[in-house]
């Protein structure tokens, strides 16, 4: 046992033992640090709370801003359409100021003719047949037309 006791008090043995103890302490402190880092600290929680409150506080104004920008763009588009419509109407007014354009439109729309000219109107044959069918109902008394309507609706129910 004398050798064993002597090794126990030797400098090399003490240094070796001291190194092992130090390494164990360092290992324990590193694992404690890693364990602490994985937890949520008070500062991080406060930072998260501040960020969430900022997001909540800014959400409504940002939504309002976006909707107002969309409304502004719609109004600008409508304003541009109104400008184009005004230009079209100005062009139309200028055309109507011209006597030849007015005469052309009067001839075309109202079927006017100049003195000495003969005007012709071409009637579509299908339209004439439809008007003749309508005349047949107009020649009869009104109560006959009502009674025919009742008969037709009764026949459609059956």
mmCIF file of C-alpha atoms in Angstrom:
data_model
loop_
_atom_site.group_PDB
_atom_site.id
_atom_site.type_symbol
_atom_site.label_atom_id
_atom_site.label_comp_id
_atom_site.label_asym_id
_atom_site.label_seq_id
_atom_site.Cartn_x
_atom_site.Cartn_y
_atom_site.Cartn_z
ATOM 1 C CA UNK A 1 0.000 0.000 0.000
ATOM 2 C CA UNK A 2 2.904 2.239 0.348
ATOM 3 C CA UNK A 3 3.223 2.529 -3.430
ATOM 4 C CA UNK A 4 -0.426 3.243 -3.742
ATOM 5 C CA UNK A 5 -0.296 5.976 -1.092
ATOM 6 C CA UNK A 6 2.779 7.389 -2.696
ATOM 7 C CA UNK A 7 1.029 7.563 -6.071
ATOM 8 C CA UNK A 8 -1.831 9.254 -4.405
ATOM 9 C CA UNK A 9 0.321 12.139 -3.263
ATOM 10 C CA UNK A 10 2.560 12.376 -6.287
ATOM 11 C CA UNK A 11 2.442 15.539 -8.349
ATOM 12 C CA UNK A 12 1.659 13.766 -11.569
ATOM 13 C CA UNK A 13 -1.234 11.896 -9.983
ATOM 14 C CA UNK A 14 -2.590 15.083 -8.429
ATOM 15 C CA UNK A 15 -2.347 16.943 -11.721
ATOM 16 C CA UNK A 16 -4.040 14.119 -13.527
ATOM 17 C CA UNK A 17 -6.840 14.035 -10.937
ATOM 18 C CA UNK A 18 -7.142 17.814 -11.066
ATOM 19 C CA UNK A 19 -7.376 17.730 -14.876
ATOM 20 C CA UNK A 20 -10.122 15.104 -14.754
ATOM 21 C CA UNK A 21 -12.069 17.118 -12.196
ATOM 22 C CA UNK A 22 -11.674 20.272 -14.248
ATOM 23 C CA UNK A 23 -12.782 18.466 -17.401
ATOM 24 C CA UNK A 24 -15.833 17.147 -15.562
ATOM 25 C CA UNK A 25 -16.689 20.656 -14.323
ATOM 26 C CA UNK A 26 -16.313 22.107 -17.818
ATOM 27 C CA UNK A 27 -18.472 19.369 -19.260
ATOM 28 C CA UNK A 28 -21.148 19.975 -16.614
ATOM 29 C CA UNK A 29 -21.093 23.743 -17.179
ATOM 30 C CA UNK A 30 -21.375 23.315 -20.948
ATOM 31 C CA UNK A 31 -24.350 21.022 -20.626
ATOM 32 C CA UNK A 32 -25.966 23.486 -18.207
ATOM 33 C CA UNK A 33 -25.391 26.334 -20.688
ATOM 34 C CA UNK A 34 -26.854 24.314 -23.508
ATOM 35 C CA UNK A 35 -29.830 23.446 -21.351
ATOM 36 C CA UNK A 36 -30.291 27.120 -20.476
ATOM 37 C CA UNK A 37 -29.973 28.211 -24.115
ATOM 38 C CA UNK A 38 -32.713 25.862 -25.198
ATOM 39 C CA UNK A 39 -35.141 27.469 -22.753
ATOM 40 C CA UNK A 40 -37.021 30.654 -23.502
ATOM 41 C CA UNK A 41 -35.378 33.491 -21.643
ATOM 42 C CA UNK A 42 -37.217 36.463 -20.229
ATOM 43 C CA UNK A 43 -35.685 38.822 -22.769
ATOM 44 C CA UNK A 44 -36.716 36.606 -25.677
ATOM 45 C CA UNK A 45 -40.242 36.354 -24.304
ATOM 46 C CA UNK A 46 -40.428 40.118 -23.896
ATOM 47 C CA UNK A 47 -39.113 40.598 -27.431
ATOM 48 C CA UNK A 48 -41.706 38.166 -28.808
ATOM 49 C CA UNK A 49 -44.445 39.959 -26.872
ATOM 50 C CA UNK A 50 -43.350 43.360 -28.219
ATOM 51 C CA UNK A 51 -43.215 42.046 -31.794
ATOM 52 C CA UNK A 52 -46.664 40.477 -31.521
ATOM 53 C CA UNK A 53 -48.136 43.671 -30.097
ATOM 54 C CA UNK A 54 -46.547 45.702 -32.919
ATOM 55 C CA UNK A 55 -47.980 43.351 -35.521
ATOM 56 C CA UNK A 56 -51.433 43.548 -33.952
ATOM 57 C CA UNK A 57 -51.207 47.324 -33.623
ATOM 58 C CA UNK A 58 -50.133 47.783 -37.253
ATOM 59 C CA UNK A 59 -52.483 45.246 -38.856
ATOM 60 C CA UNK A 60 -55.558 47.497 -38.986
ATOM 61 C CA UNK A 61 -53.794 50.608 -40.350
ATOM 62 C CA UNK A 62 -52.033 48.546 -42.991
ATOM 63 C CA UNK A 63 -55.341 46.977 -44.033
ATOM 64 C CA UNK A 64 -56.901 50.429 -44.248
ATOM 65 C CA UNK A 65 -53.966 51.690 -46.292
ATOM 66 C CA UNK A 66 -54.233 48.814 -48.765
ATOM 67 C CA UNK A 67 -57.999 49.218 -49.154
ATOM 68 C CA UNK A 68 -57.654 52.985 -49.646
ATOM 69 C CA UNK A 69 -54.974 52.461 -52.276
ATOM 70 C CA UNK A 70 -57.273 50.041 -54.104
ATOM 71 C CA UNK A 71 -60.123 52.547 -53.902
ATOM 72 C CA UNK A 72 -57.873 55.322 -55.207
ATOM 73 C CA UNK A 73 -56.798 53.204 -58.159
ATOM 74 C CA UNK A 74 -60.462 52.385 -58.938
ATOM 75 C CA UNK A 75 -61.378 56.061 -58.813
ATOM 76 C CA UNK A 76 -58.451 56.967 -61.074
ATOM 77 C CA UNK A 77 -59.586 54.318 -63.546
ATOM 78 C CA UNK A 78 -63.142 55.685 -63.468
ATOM 79 C CA UNK A 79 -61.815 59.202 -63.935
ATOM 80 C CA UNK A 80 -59.831 58.095 -66.993
ATOM 81 C CA UNK A 81 -62.933 56.419 -68.439
ATOM 82 C CA UNK A 82 -64.925 59.599 -67.832
ATOM 83 C CA UNK A 83 -62.245 61.638 -69.630
ATOM 84 C CA UNK A 84 -62.404 59.284 -72.600
ATOM 85 C CA UNK A 85 -66.205 59.511 -72.646
ATOM 86 C CA UNK A 86 -66.015 63.325 -72.573
ATOM 87 C CA UNK A 87 -63.598 63.240 -75.519
ATOM 88 C CA UNK A 88 -65.952 60.970 -77.460
ATOM 89 C CA UNK A 89 -68.878 63.269 -76.753
ATOM 90 C CA UNK A 90 -66.858 66.323 -77.823
ATOM 91 C CA UNK A 91 -65.957 64.574 -81.062
ATOM 92 C CA UNK A 92 -69.605 63.666 -81.608
ATOM 93 C CA UNK A 93 -70.686 67.245 -80.910
ATOM 94 C CA UNK A 94 -68.113 68.543 -83.377
ATOM 95 C CA UNK A 95 -69.387 66.085 -86.005
ATOM 96 C CA UNK A 96 -72.974 67.185 -85.462
ATOM 97 C CA UNK A 97 -71.879 70.792 -86.032
ATOM 98 C CA UNK A 98 -70.980 69.772 -89.590
ATOM 99 C CA UNK A 99 -74.030 70.155 -91.859
ATOM 100 C CA UNK A 100 -73.111 67.246 -94.127
ATOM 101 C CA UNK A 101 -72.871 64.812 -91.164
ATOM 102 C CA UNK A 102 -76.205 66.029 -89.772
ATOM 103 C CA UNK A 103 -77.842 65.608 -93.201
ATOM 104 C CA UNK A 104 -76.417 62.087 -93.537
ATOM 105 C CA UNK A 105 -77.723 61.091 -90.096
ATOM 106 C CA UNK A 106 -81.153 62.592 -90.772
ATOM 107 C CA UNK A 107 -81.452 60.645 -94.026
ATOM 108 C CA UNK A 108 -80.274 57.439 -92.406
ATOM 109 C CA UNK A 109 -82.194 57.539 -89.129
ATOM 110 C CA UNK A 110 -85.387 59.389 -90.039
ATOM 111 C CA UNK A 111 -85.613 58.250 -93.687
ATOM 112 C CA UNK A 112 -85.845 61.813 -94.985
ATOM 113 C CA UNK A 113 -85.294 62.500 -98.679
ATOM 114 C CA UNK A 114 -84.361 65.655 -100.497
ATOM 115 C CA UNK A 115 -86.941 67.336 -102.741
ATOM 116 C CA UNK A 116 -87.095 65.548 -106.071
ATOM 117 C CA UNK A 117 -85.776 62.218 -104.688
ATOM 118 C CA UNK A 118 -87.858 59.080 -104.235
ATOM 119 C CA UNK A 119 -87.445 57.228 -100.958
ATOM 120 C CA UNK A 120 -87.721 53.471 -100.694
ATOM 121 C CA UNK A 121 -87.965 51.362 -97.549
ATOM 122 C CA UNK A 122 -87.200 47.657 -97.834
ATOM 123 C CA UNK A 123 -89.187 45.518 -95.442
ATOM 124 C CA UNK A 124 -87.951 42.159 -94.224
ATOM 125 C CA UNK A 125 -90.441 39.447 -95.305
ATOM 126 C CA UNK A 126 -90.140 37.608 -91.976
ATOM 127 C CA UNK A 127 -90.990 40.783 -90.089
ATOM 128 C CA UNK A 128 -94.051 41.289 -92.285
ATOM 129 C CA UNK A 129 -95.327 37.778 -91.458
ATOM 130 C CA UNK A 130 -94.912 38.424 -87.756
ATOM 131 C CA UNK A 131 -96.841 41.684 -87.970
ATOM 132 C CA UNK A 132 -99.671 39.928 -89.864
ATOM 133 C CA UNK A 133 -99.906 37.328 -87.097
ATOM 134 C CA UNK A 134 -100.150 40.103 -84.542
ATOM 135 C CA UNK A 135 -102.877 41.807 -86.574
ATOM 136 C CA UNK A 136 -105.013 38.663 -86.337
ATOM 137 C CA UNK A 137 -105.133 39.032 -82.545
ATOM 138 C CA UNK A 138 -105.782 42.761 -82.834
ATOM 139 C CA UNK A 139 -108.841 42.279 -85.069
ATOM 140 C CA UNK A 140 -110.641 40.186 -82.437
ATOM 141 C CA UNK A 141 -112.362 41.614 -79.352
ATOM 142 C CA UNK A 142 -110.278 41.833 -76.225
ATOM 143 C CA UNK A 143 -112.266 39.287 -74.242
ATOM 144 C CA UNK A 144 -111.629 36.656 -76.921
ATOM 145 C CA UNK A 145 -107.894 37.210 -76.525
ATOM 146 C CA UNK A 146 -108.215 36.866 -72.739
ATOM 147 C CA UNK A 147 -110.211 33.671 -73.079
ATOM 148 C CA UNK A 148 -107.605 32.237 -75.489
ATOM 149 C CA UNK A 149 -104.923 33.042 -72.928
ATOM 150 C CA UNK A 150 -106.868 31.158 -70.262
ATOM 151 C CA UNK A 151 -107.307 28.176 -72.560
ATOM 152 C CA UNK A 152 -103.600 28.133 -73.438
ATOM 153 C CA UNK A 153 -102.552 28.247 -69.773
ATOM 154 C CA UNK A 154 -105.060 25.505 -68.915
ATOM 155 C CA UNK A 155 -103.736 23.355 -71.757
ATOM 156 C CA UNK A 156 -100.151 23.841 -70.588
ATOM 157 C CA UNK A 157 -101.059 22.633 -67.088
ATOM 158 C CA UNK A 158 -102.366 19.360 -68.493
#
